[in-house]
GROMACS .gro file of C-alpha atoms in nm:
model
  475
    1MET     CA    1  -0.019  -0.019  -0.018
    2ALA     CA    2   0.127   0.322  -0.109
    3ARG     CA    3   0.095   0.687  -0.014
    4THR     CA    4  -0.063   0.948  -0.269
    5PRO     CA    5   0.042   1.232  -0.332
    6GLY     CA    6  -0.175   1.421  -0.013
    7GLY     CA    7  -0.038   1.135   0.229
    8THR     CA    8  -0.345   0.924   0.256
    9LEU     CA    9  -0.345   0.572   0.186
   10SER     CA   10  -0.503   0.365  -0.049
   11ALA     CA   11  -0.489   0.027  -0.183
   12PHE     CA   12  -0.541   0.144  -0.514
   13THR     CA   13  -0.269   0.359  -0.577
   14LEU     CA   14   0.048   0.221  -0.635
   15LEU     CA   15   0.294   0.525  -0.692
   16SER     CA   16   0.390   0.770  -0.478
   17THR     CA   17   0.548   1.139  -0.585
   18PRO     CA   18   0.824   1.276  -0.277
   19ASP     CA   19   0.740   1.387   0.053
   20GLU     CA   20   0.904   1.764   0.075
   21PRO     CA   21   1.259   1.885   0.080
   22THR     CA   22   1.430   2.013   0.366
   23ILE     CA   23   1.507   2.406   0.339
   24THR     CA   24   1.810   2.478   0.573
   25SER     CA   25   1.913   2.824   0.481
   26ILE     CA   26   1.748   3.070   0.239
   27THR     CA   27   2.114   3.400   0.157
   28THR     CA   28   1.897   3.681   0.015
   29SER     CA   29   2.066   3.928  -0.217
   30ILE     CA   30   1.883   4.291  -0.408
   31GLY     CA   31   1.818   4.032  -0.709
   32SER     CA   32   1.800   3.709  -0.552
   33ALA     CA   33   1.732   3.458  -0.317
   34THR     CA   34   1.931   3.136  -0.271
   35VAL     CA   35   1.785   2.832  -0.154
   36ALA     CA   36   1.956   2.543   0.022
   37PHE     CA   37   1.816   2.218   0.101
   38THR     CA   38   1.833   1.799   0.204
   39ALA     CA   39   1.642   1.632  -0.023
   40PRO     CA   40   1.305   1.400   0.131
   41THR     CA   41   1.377   1.156   0.360
   42ASP     CA   42   1.135   0.984   0.159
   43VAL     CA   43   1.138   1.013  -0.209
   44GLY     CA   44   0.829   0.798  -0.284
   45ASP     CA   45   0.887   0.516  -0.596
   46ALA     CA   46   1.118   0.720  -0.842
   47ALA     CA   47   1.413   0.929  -0.766
   48VAL     CA   48   1.321   1.289  -0.740
   49SER     CA   49   1.407   1.438  -1.141
   50SER     CA   50   1.403   1.820  -0.996
   51TYR     CA   51   1.290   2.017  -0.783
   52VAL     CA   52   1.095   2.405  -0.807
   53VAL     CA   53   1.178   2.671  -0.567
   54THR     CA   54   0.914   2.993  -0.638
   55ALA     CA   55   0.875   3.321  -0.455
   56VAL     CA   56   0.542   3.445  -0.363
   57ASN     CA   57   0.465   3.831  -0.273
   58GLU     CA   58   0.123   3.679  -0.078
   59SER     CA   59  -0.070   3.988  -0.097
   60THR     CA   60  -0.032   4.045  -0.416
   61GLY     CA   61   0.000   3.713  -0.531
   62ALA     CA   62   0.323   3.736  -0.765
   63SER     CA   63   0.565   3.493  -0.820
   64THR     CA   64   0.875   3.421  -0.971
   65GLY     CA   65   1.036   3.106  -0.997
   66ALA     CA   66   1.297   2.828  -1.046
   67THR     CA   67   1.442   2.529  -1.121
   68GLY     CA   68   1.722   2.291  -1.027
   69SER     CA   69   1.842   1.896  -0.947
   70ALA     CA   70   2.042   1.993  -0.666
   71SER     CA   71   2.050   2.220  -0.346
   72PRO     CA   72   2.119   2.521  -0.395
   73ILE     CA   73   1.912   2.705  -0.612
   74THR     CA   74   1.836   3.069  -0.704
   75VAL     CA   75   1.529   3.207  -0.758
   76PRO     CA   76   1.480   3.552  -0.860
   77GLY     CA   77   1.340   3.833  -0.660
   78ILE     CA   78   1.039   4.062  -0.673
   79GLY     CA   79   1.182   4.399  -0.645
   80GLY     CA   80   1.104   4.519  -0.250
   81GLN     CA   81   0.880   4.272  -0.165
   82THR     CA   82   0.799   4.065   0.134
   83VAL     CA   83   0.788   3.721   0.041
   84LYS     CA   84   0.749   3.308   0.098
   85ILE     CA   85   0.976   3.085  -0.068
   86ARG     CA   86   0.816   2.810  -0.147
   87MET     CA   87   0.949   2.433  -0.321
   88GLN     CA   88   0.890   2.082  -0.388
   89ALA     CA   89   1.050   1.748  -0.503
   90LEU     CA   90   0.918   1.547  -0.848
   91ASN     CA   91   1.078   1.218  -0.931
   92ALA     CA   92   0.817   1.065  -1.254
   93TYR     CA   93   0.471   1.027  -1.066
   94GLY     CA   94   0.450   1.433  -1.027
   95PRO     CA   95   0.505   1.683  -0.796
   96GLY     CA   96   0.577   1.609  -0.411
   97ARG     CA   97   0.470   1.759  -0.060
   98LEU     CA   98   0.487   2.086  -0.092
   99THR     CA   99   0.680   2.315   0.259
  100GLU     CA  100   0.701   2.701   0.296
  101TYR     CA  101   1.012   2.909   0.430
  102ASP     CA  102   0.917   3.253   0.566
  103THR     CA  103   1.220   3.459   0.486
  104GLY     CA  104   1.071   3.863   0.499
  105ASN     CA  105   1.247   4.078   0.213
  106VAL     CA  106   1.421   3.926  -0.085
  107ILE     CA  107   1.536   4.263  -0.193
  108TYR     CA  108   1.731   4.405   0.172
  109SER     CA  109   1.874   4.667  -0.025
  110GLY     CA  110   1.856   4.890  -0.317
  111ALA     CA  111   2.143   4.932  -0.554
  112THR     CA  112   2.310   5.179  -0.747
  113LEU     CA  113   2.229   5.189  -1.142
  114TRP     CA  114   2.440   5.281  -1.447
  115ALA     CA  115   2.391   5.287  -1.825
  116ALA     CA  116   2.575   5.305  -2.135
  117GLY     CA  117   2.572   5.383  -2.490
  118ASN     CA  118   2.361   5.552  -2.699
  119ASN     CA  119   2.257   5.862  -2.549
  120LEU     CA  120   2.118   6.031  -2.824
  121ARG     CA  121   1.792   6.134  -2.657
  122GLY     CA  122   1.879   6.164  -2.291
  123GLN     CA  123   1.834   5.793  -2.248
  124ILE     CA  124   2.193   5.725  -2.036
  125GLY     CA  125   2.033   5.929  -1.770
  126ASP     CA  126   2.277   6.113  -1.665
  127GLY     CA  127   2.132   6.478  -1.754
  128THR     CA  128   2.348   6.509  -2.062
  129THR     CA  129   2.316   6.327  -2.435
  130ILE     CA  130   2.666   6.261  -2.453
  131ASN     CA  131   2.713   5.878  -2.573
  132ARG     CA  132   2.873   5.650  -2.338
  133SER     CA  133   3.143   5.320  -2.392
  134SER     CA  134   3.182   5.302  -2.062
  135PHE     CA  135   2.916   5.236  -1.775
  136ALA     CA  136   2.784   5.585  -1.614
  137GLN     CA  137   2.635   5.595  -1.308
  138VAL     CA  138   2.274   5.700  -1.308
  139GLY     CA  139   2.180   6.006  -0.978
  140LEU     CA  140   2.415   5.893  -0.652
  141LEU     CA  141   2.148   5.665  -0.482
  142SER     CA  142   2.177   5.313  -0.401
  143ASP     CA  143   1.736   5.251  -0.412
  144TRP     CA  144   1.727   5.093  -0.775
  145SER     CA  145   1.546   4.767  -0.800
  146GLN     CA  146   1.474   4.690  -1.137
  147VAL     CA  147   1.568   4.889  -1.487
  148ALA     CA  148   1.418   4.833  -1.843
  149SER     CA  149   1.575   4.935  -2.193
  150GLY     CA  150   1.395   5.091  -2.486
  151GLY     CA  151   1.397   5.168  -2.861
  152THR     CA  152   1.536   4.955  -3.191
  153THR     CA  153   1.730   5.240  -3.355
  154ALA     CA  154   1.997   5.491  -3.307
  155THR     CA  155   1.751   5.790  -3.328
  156GLN     CA  156   1.529   5.640  -2.990
  157GLY     CA  157   1.610   5.521  -2.654
  158ASN     CA  158   1.409   5.516  -2.362
  159THR     CA  159   1.519   5.428  -2.013
  160ALA     CA  160   1.275   5.265  -1.717
  161ALA     CA  161   1.359   5.124  -1.326
  162VAL     CA  162   1.172   5.121  -0.984
  163LYS     CA  163   1.327   5.236  -0.683
  164THR     CA  164   1.276   5.034  -0.372
  165ASP     CA  165   1.023   5.292  -0.295
  166GLY     CA  166   0.798   5.173  -0.511
  167THR     CA  167   0.795   5.494  -0.719
  168LEU     CA  168   0.856   5.492  -1.146
  169TRP     CA  169   1.096   5.675  -1.308
  170ALA     CA  170   1.158   5.779  -1.683
  171TRP     CA  171   1.398   5.954  -1.889
  172GLY     CA  172   1.514   5.962  -2.282
  173LEU     CA  173   1.292   5.979  -2.617
  174ASN     CA  174   0.951   6.099  -2.529
  175ASP     CA  175   0.821   6.172  -2.866
  176PHE     CA  176   0.446   5.923  -2.783
  177GLY     CA  177   0.467   6.006  -2.418
  178GLN     CA  178   0.644   5.709  -2.285
  179LEU     CA  179   0.775   5.793  -2.019
  180GLY     CA  180   0.459   5.862  -1.872
  181ASP     CA  181   0.516   6.261  -1.734
  182ASN     CA  182   0.226   6.343  -1.947
  183THR     CA  183   0.436   6.521  -2.188
  184ILE     CA  184   0.575   6.442  -2.504
  185VAL     CA  185   0.920   6.621  -2.400
  186ASN     CA  186   1.228   6.448  -2.379
  187LYS     CA  187   1.421   6.372  -2.030
  188SER     CA  188   1.780   6.299  -2.009
  189SER     CA  189   1.747   6.264  -1.569
  190PRO     CA  190   1.503   6.023  -1.457
  191VAL     CA  191   1.176   6.178  -1.373
  192GLN     CA  192   0.888   6.061  -1.178
  193VAL     CA  193   0.596   5.868  -1.318
  194GLY     CA  194   0.304   5.972  -1.139
  195ALA     CA  195   0.353   5.963  -0.756
  196LEU     CA  196   0.250   5.700  -0.633
  197THR     CA  197   0.482   5.430  -0.449
  198ASN     CA  198   0.338   5.095  -0.572
  199TRP     CA  199   0.505   5.007  -0.894
  200TYR     CA  200   0.748   4.669  -0.882
  201GLN     CA  201   0.781   4.581  -1.231
  202VAL     CA  202   0.835   4.774  -1.605
  203ALA     CA  203   0.886   4.669  -1.937
  204LEU     CA  204   0.997   4.851  -2.246
  205SER     CA  205   0.909   4.887  -2.599
  206ARG     CA  206   1.056   5.042  -2.922
  207ASP     CA  207   0.840   5.373  -2.762
  208SER     CA  208   0.565   5.227  -2.520
  209SER     CA  209   0.606   5.167  -2.128
  210VAL     CA  210   0.373   4.839  -1.976
  211ALA     CA  211   0.442   4.831  -1.555
  212ILE     CA  212   0.226   4.617  -1.308
  213LYS     CA  213   0.137   4.708  -0.911
  214THR     CA  214   0.203   4.547  -0.597
  215ASP     CA  215  -0.203   4.534  -0.644
  216GLY     CA  216  -0.140   4.427  -0.903
  217THR     CA  217  -0.272   4.601  -1.200
  218LEU     CA  218  -0.137   4.658  -1.514
  219TRP     CA  219  -0.083   4.959  -1.657
  220ALA     CA  220   0.056   5.164  -1.982
  221TRP     CA  221   0.134   5.406  -2.220
  222GLY     CA  222   0.282   5.559  -2.495
  223TYR     CA  223   0.249   5.446  -2.887
  224ASN     CA  224   0.008   5.269  -2.930
  225GLN     CA  225  -0.011   5.191  -3.362
  226GLY     CA  226  -0.097   4.828  -3.327
  227GLY     CA  227  -0.364   4.829  -3.009
  228GLN     CA  228  -0.031   4.772  -2.767
  229LEU     CA  229  -0.180   4.918  -2.460
  230GLY     CA  230  -0.448   4.725  -2.427
  231GLN     CA  231  -0.715   4.968  -2.464
  232ASN     CA  232  -0.962   4.883  -2.777
  233ASN     CA  233  -0.820   5.149  -2.957
  234THR     CA  234  -0.489   5.249  -3.112
  235ILE     CA  235  -0.514   5.603  -2.929
  236PRO     CA  236  -0.149   5.667  -2.771
  237ARG     CA  237  -0.122   5.806  -2.415
  238SER     CA  238   0.129   6.039  -2.213
  239SER     CA  239   0.060   5.885  -1.837
  240PRO     CA  240  -0.028   5.535  -1.784
  241VAL     CA  241  -0.372   5.401  -1.805
  242GLN     CA  242  -0.501   5.063  -1.705
  243VAL     CA  243  -0.507   4.738  -1.885
  244GLY     CA  244  -0.896   4.634  -1.763
  245SER     CA  245  -0.961   4.587  -1.428
  246LEU     CA  246  -0.800   4.288  -1.326
  247THR     CA  247  -0.550   4.218  -1.058
  248ASN     CA  248  -0.365   3.898  -1.062
  249TRP     CA  249  -0.074   4.008  -1.315
  250GLY     CA  250   0.262   3.901  -1.229
  251GLN     CA  251   0.519   3.960  -1.524
  252VAL     CA  252   0.484   4.179  -1.849
  253SER     CA  253   0.691   4.251  -2.144
  254CYS     CA  254   0.683   4.457  -2.475
  255GLY     CA  255   0.850   4.312  -2.823
  256HIS     CA  256   0.798   4.477  -3.154
  257LEU     CA  257   0.422   4.677  -3.155
  258HIS     CA  258   0.327   4.383  -2.932
  259VAL     CA  259   0.271   4.304  -2.554
  260ALA     CA  260   0.292   3.948  -2.359
  261ALA     CA  261   0.206   3.859  -1.993
  262ILE     CA  262   0.146   3.651  -1.709
  263LYS     CA  263  -0.140   3.606  -1.414
  264THR     CA  264  -0.081   3.481  -1.148
  265ASP     CA  265  -0.265   3.191  -1.171
  266GLY     CA  266   0.017   3.098  -1.499
  267THR     CA  267  -0.223   3.199  -1.774
  268LEU     CA  268  -0.029   3.374  -2.019
  269TRP     CA  269  -0.192   3.664  -2.249
  270VAL     CA  270  -0.147   3.903  -2.554
  271TRP     CA  271  -0.222   4.200  -2.743
  272GLY     CA  272  -0.080   4.452  -2.966
  273SER     CA  273   0.047   4.381  -3.352
  274ASN     CA  274   0.018   4.024  -3.490
  275ASN     CA  275   0.119   4.107  -3.836
  276ALA     CA  276   0.384   3.789  -3.797
  277GLY     CA  277   0.198   3.549  -3.546
  278GLN     CA  278   0.377   3.721  -3.252
  279LEU     CA  279   0.059   3.707  -3.042
  280GLY     CA  280  -0.002   3.358  -3.087
  281ASP     CA  281  -0.333   3.313  -3.103
  282GLY     CA  282  -0.333   3.119  -3.382
  283THR     CA  283  -0.457   3.431  -3.597
  284VAL     CA  284  -0.224   3.705  -3.764
  285ILE     CA  285  -0.511   3.933  -3.618
  286SER     CA  286  -0.406   4.227  -3.434
  287ARG     CA  287  -0.565   4.262  -3.130
  288SER     CA  288  -0.627   4.578  -2.897
  289SER     CA  289  -0.753   4.411  -2.579
  290PRO     CA  290  -0.536   4.119  -2.423
  291VAL     CA  291  -0.642   3.760  -2.489
  292GLN     CA  292  -0.507   3.402  -2.363
  293ILE     CA  293  -0.324   3.207  -2.548
  294GLY     CA  294  -0.436   2.848  -2.501
  295ALA     CA  295  -0.554   2.718  -2.186
  296LEU     CA  296  -0.210   2.622  -1.982
  297THR     CA  297  -0.206   2.744  -1.607
  298ASN     CA  298   0.181   2.693  -1.582
  299TRP     CA  299   0.408   3.001  -1.813
  300SER     CA  300   0.681   3.101  -1.542
  301GLN     CA  301   0.845   3.386  -1.751
  302VAL     CA  302   0.726   3.555  -2.112
  303SER     CA  303   0.966   3.781  -2.333
  304GLY     CA  304   0.865   3.959  -2.668
  305GLY     CA  305   1.069   4.104  -2.959
  306GLY     CA  306   1.096   4.180  -3.249
  307PHE     CA  307   1.173   4.484  -3.595
  308SER     CA  308   1.026   4.614  -3.805
  309SER     CA  309   1.043   4.285  -4.037
  310GLY     CA  310   0.782   4.155  -3.758
  311GLY     CA  311   0.796   4.057  -3.368
  312PHE     CA  312   0.803   3.715  -3.191
  313THR     CA  313   0.744   3.576  -2.831
  314VAL     CA  314   0.936   3.373  -2.617
  315ALA     CA  315   0.806   3.184  -2.315
  316VAL     CA  316   0.906   2.946  -2.058
  317THR     CA  317   0.736   2.689  -1.868
  318LYS     CA  318   0.707   2.589  -1.513
  319SER     CA  319   0.786   2.286  -1.651
  320GLY     CA  320   1.135   2.377  -1.764
  321THR     CA  321   0.910   2.386  -2.113
  322LEU     CA  322   1.081   2.682  -2.366
  323PHE     CA  323   0.765   2.761  -2.616
  324ALA     CA  324   0.859   3.016  -2.936
  325TRP     CA  325   0.626   3.192  -3.199
  326GLY     CA  326   0.588   3.487  -3.413
  327TYR     CA  327   0.867   3.597  -3.716
  328ALA     CA  328   1.146   3.312  -3.839
  329GLY     CA  329   1.323   3.531  -4.098
  330GLN     CA  330   1.599   3.501  -3.875
  331GLY     CA  331   1.542   3.143  -3.699
  332GLN     CA  332   1.499   3.269  -3.406
  333LEU     CA  333   1.213   3.064  -3.286
  334GLY     CA  334   1.426   2.782  -3.263
  335ASN     CA  335   1.361   2.543  -3.443
  336GLY     CA  336   1.585   2.445  -3.738
  337ASN     CA  337   1.390   2.713  -3.950
  338THR     CA  338   1.259   3.022  -4.060
  339ILE     CA  339   0.933   2.955  -4.093
  340ARG     CA  340   0.675   3.177  -3.868
  341ARG     CA  341   0.491   2.996  -3.678
  342SER     CA  342   0.096   3.167  -3.514
  343SER     CA  343   0.075   2.967  -3.236
  344PRO     CA  344   0.364   2.828  -2.966
  345VAL     CA  345   0.604   2.592  -3.092
  346GLN     CA  346   0.807   2.410  -2.853
  347VAL     CA  347   1.141   2.469  -2.891
  348GLY     CA  348   1.394   2.134  -2.872
  349ALA     CA  349   1.204   1.884  -2.662
  350LEU     CA  350   1.412   1.933  -2.310
  351ALA     CA  351   1.284   2.071  -1.996
  352ASP     CA  352   1.557   2.212  -1.889
  353TRP     CA  353   1.541   2.561  -1.925
  354SER     CA  354   1.456   2.920  -1.711
  355GLN     CA  355   1.478   3.239  -1.869
  356ALA     CA  356   1.468   3.338  -2.230
  357ALA     CA  357   1.510   3.670  -2.384
  358ALA     CA  358   1.443   3.806  -2.645
  359GLY     CA  359   1.628   4.080  -2.882
  360ASP     CA  360   1.562   4.155  -3.212
  361SER     CA  361   1.632   3.904  -3.381
  362PHE     CA  362   1.768   3.670  -3.157
  363VAL     CA  363   1.697   3.488  -2.821
  364ILE     CA  364   1.898   3.424  -2.550
  365SER     CA  365   1.831   3.172  -2.246
  366VAL     CA  366   1.948   3.030  -1.944
  367LYS     CA  367   1.878   2.665  -1.853
  368THR     CA  368   1.877   2.566  -1.506
  369ASP     CA  369   2.181   2.403  -1.512
  370GLY     CA  370   2.323   2.754  -1.514
  371THR     CA  371   2.433   2.689  -1.923
  372ILE     CA  372   2.343   3.006  -2.163
  373TRP     CA  373   2.214   2.948  -2.491
  374GLY     CA  374   2.113   3.165  -2.811
  375TRP     CA  375   1.974   3.179  -3.165
  376GLY     CA  376   1.863   3.393  -3.450
  377ALA     CA  377   2.024   3.653  -3.653
  378ASN     CA  378   2.372   3.675  -3.560
  379PHE     CA  379   2.503   4.001  -3.702
  380SER     CA  380   2.705   4.158  -3.436
  381GLY     CA  381   2.811   3.826  -3.233
  382ASN     CA  382   2.547   3.953  -3.026
  383LEU     CA  383   2.509   3.510  -2.972
  384GLY     CA  384   2.799   3.470  -2.834
  385THR     CA  385   2.963   3.204  -3.008
  386GLY     CA  386   3.259   3.338  -3.124
  387ASN     CA  387   3.160   3.443  -3.510
  388THR     CA  388   2.888   3.613  -3.712
  389THR     CA  389   2.673   3.339  -3.807
  390LEU     CA  390   2.287   3.272  -3.789
  391PHE     CA  391   2.135   2.978  -3.591
  392SER     CA  392   1.782   2.838  -3.602
  393VAL     CA  393   1.832   2.619  -3.373
  394PRO     CA  394   2.005   2.712  -3.000
  395VAL     CA  395   2.379   2.634  -2.931
  396GLN     CA  396   2.563   2.689  -2.607
  397VAL     CA  397   2.740   2.986  -2.559
  398GLY     CA  398   3.055   2.893  -2.404
  399ALA     CA  399   3.070   2.591  -2.117
  400LEU     CA  400   3.026   2.760  -1.784
  401THR     CA  401   2.734   2.696  -1.604
  402ASN     CA  402   2.725   2.984  -1.432
  403TRP     CA  403   2.466   3.231  -1.614
  404ARG     CA  404   2.218   3.349  -1.411
  405ARG     CA  405   1.985   3.581  -1.609
  406ALA     CA  406   2.031   3.748  -1.967
  407ALA     CA  407   1.889   4.086  -2.166
  408ALA     CA  408   1.870   4.089  -2.553
  409GLY     CA  409   1.816   4.426  -2.708
  410GLY     CA  410   1.908   4.478  -3.090
  411ASN     CA  411   1.895   4.761  -3.358
  412GLY     CA  412   1.785   4.571  -3.718
  413SER     CA  413   2.029   4.455  -3.977
  414THR     CA  414   2.336   4.650  -3.771
  415GLY     CA  415   2.328   4.387  -3.536
  416GLY     CA  416   2.206   4.289  -3.199
  417THR     CA  417   2.328   4.317  -2.806
  418THR     CA  418   2.391   4.101  -2.504
  419ALA     CA  419   2.425   4.157  -2.130
  420ALA     CA  420   2.454   3.932  -1.850
  421VAL     CA  421   2.500   3.799  -1.481
  422LYS     CA  422   2.646   3.512  -1.386
  423THR     CA  423   2.597   3.386  -1.048
  424ASP     CA  424   2.914   3.527  -0.879
  425GLY     CA  425   2.769   3.855  -0.984
  426THR     CA  426   3.033   3.952  -1.262
  427LEU     CA  427   2.822   4.105  -1.557
  428TRP     CA  428   2.947   4.033  -1.898
  429THR     CA  429   2.809   4.194  -2.275
  430TRP     CA  430   2.818   4.075  -2.623
  431GLY     CA  431   2.746   4.182  -2.928
  432LEU     CA  432   2.715   4.531  -3.139
  433ASN     CA  433   2.941   4.802  -2.980
  434ASN     CA  434   2.854   5.089  -3.234
  435THR     CA  435   2.800   5.402  -2.948
  436GLY     CA  436   3.004   5.152  -2.700
  437GLN     CA  437   2.662   4.982  -2.510
  438LEU     CA  438   2.859   4.686  -2.410
  439GLY     CA  439   3.021   4.952  -2.148
  440GLN     CA  440   3.402   4.807  -2.229
  441GLY     CA  441   3.499   5.205  -2.292
  442GLY     CA  442   3.554   5.115  -2.712
  443ILE     CA  443   3.309   5.097  -2.983
  444ILE     CA  444   3.419   4.729  -3.096
  445ASN     CA  445   3.150   4.481  -3.153
  446ARG     CA  446   3.274   4.165  -2.974
  447SER     CA  447   3.151   3.777  -3.127
  448SER     CA  448   3.247   3.634  -2.731
  449PRO     CA  449   3.160   3.748  -2.375
  450VAL     CA  450   3.341   4.052  -2.210
  451GLN     CA  451   3.364   4.105  -1.837
  452VAL     CA  452   3.244   4.423  -1.748
  453GLY     CA  453   3.496   4.560  -1.541
  454SER     CA  454   3.614   4.325  -1.280
  455LEU     CA  455   3.295   4.419  -0.951
  456THR     CA  456   3.093   4.099  -0.846
  457ASN     CA  457   2.745   4.288  -0.730
  458TRP     CA  458   2.554   4.300  -1.020
  459VAL     CA  459   2.240   4.156  -0.962
  460GLN     CA  460   1.996   4.247  -1.293
  461THR     CA  461   2.054   4.415  -1.627
  462SER     CA  462   1.853   4.496  -1.954
  463ALA     CA  463   1.926   4.621  -2.358
  464ALA     CA  464   1.789   4.764  -2.652
  465GLY     CA  465   1.886   4.876  -2.970
  466GLU     CA  466   2.188   5.093  -2.848
  467ASN     CA  467   2.186   5.053  -2.465
  468THR     CA  468   2.256   4.872  -2.196
  469ALA     CA  469   2.160   4.918  -1.832
  470ALA     CA  470   2.267   4.743  -1.499
  471LEU     CA  471   2.233   4.748  -1.132
  472TYR     CA  472   2.479   4.760  -0.924
  473GLY     CA  473   2.468   4.672  -0.510
  474VAL     CA  474   2.643   4.563  -0.256
  475VAL     CA  475   2.488   4.336   0.035
   0.00000   0.00000   0.00000
């Protein structure tokens, strides 16, 4: 007689799932929590195949997660939020018992904010319009918790960031009101978006912005040609407007004239331009309000990308599978061809992906084993493979196993830019460097990862057409 997942005894259940693992310690940093644990005493009727760790904000339902095969596992933090860490072991017969560990605040202190690259529109945020080939600090305070970069061409560029006090700030190009300050005037220093103190994540595209508040509501502003503001129209907005009335949004990303977002129930929603099938609803019909993709409830992270030729989307499930859809002209869907898809198609057959970043026409993705992979366009060496060869299936970047999270941006046929943070806190960049966006002190493209300086406390990075930004925190 064996246990069911709930622990009851049944003469009819012959196979069982694992008991709960034991969390032994949690080490917090500005951008993550590293969870150490011991294996379950009873693994059930099959060996443990993986462990899932989730950080959940119980007041809003917002969550982030990570999967691994052994202790420790690092789960991304939720900016400035008090979270509960939950984890469970899985074997061939399903997930086991859930265990919880109350951590307090994953992000204990703020970080300094740094930016490099094109500054034509003031998107560096240092009060000038001078390009920077080394990272320049934005202000002097160490109170930032999350940053996003936007823009896809040399004449575009804007940045937005959330502070640990929940305020939202933006700067750079503002021709369509994408800074959200109710003007269309460019800003070369951060300006606050409204007066509220409950923002926790912001995402940017070429010239529109979306953000989620700690109450789970979703807001959008800026350019709206494709209906990407989710307002059932195509009217641009120069200040935030709420997308619907729901309060269960968990993560959001902007692509080329489209938006993708995951709710706290694990469902995936999209809206905006759909000329290449980038919404994934099986059509090429644009949508000006959110539509659900399929019926799955296990999506964990999504990223939108694209350029004028068309948008595309990549998303990871909680089980570690990776899907892509939309424009595929440079092989950015990772399925071995250049055929566009209007519904999600799995990338490979493995279930070991943890995070994916979509650039203009390429993807950089991190696996649960800490390896990093790239595919799609490679005009400027942005895949990090030591060459400029296009790849339509994932190829590994180097052989290291300590990558934590990546960001991708691009400028169409000119090339793309990649930035990534390792688990040791070092920051690495590669790809297009025509305005110094790699932060390496020059303007030479790099086709392999190059470390930015020697510091070891970088916690998050973002990339756009000709800009990068990063958060540095001493904890």
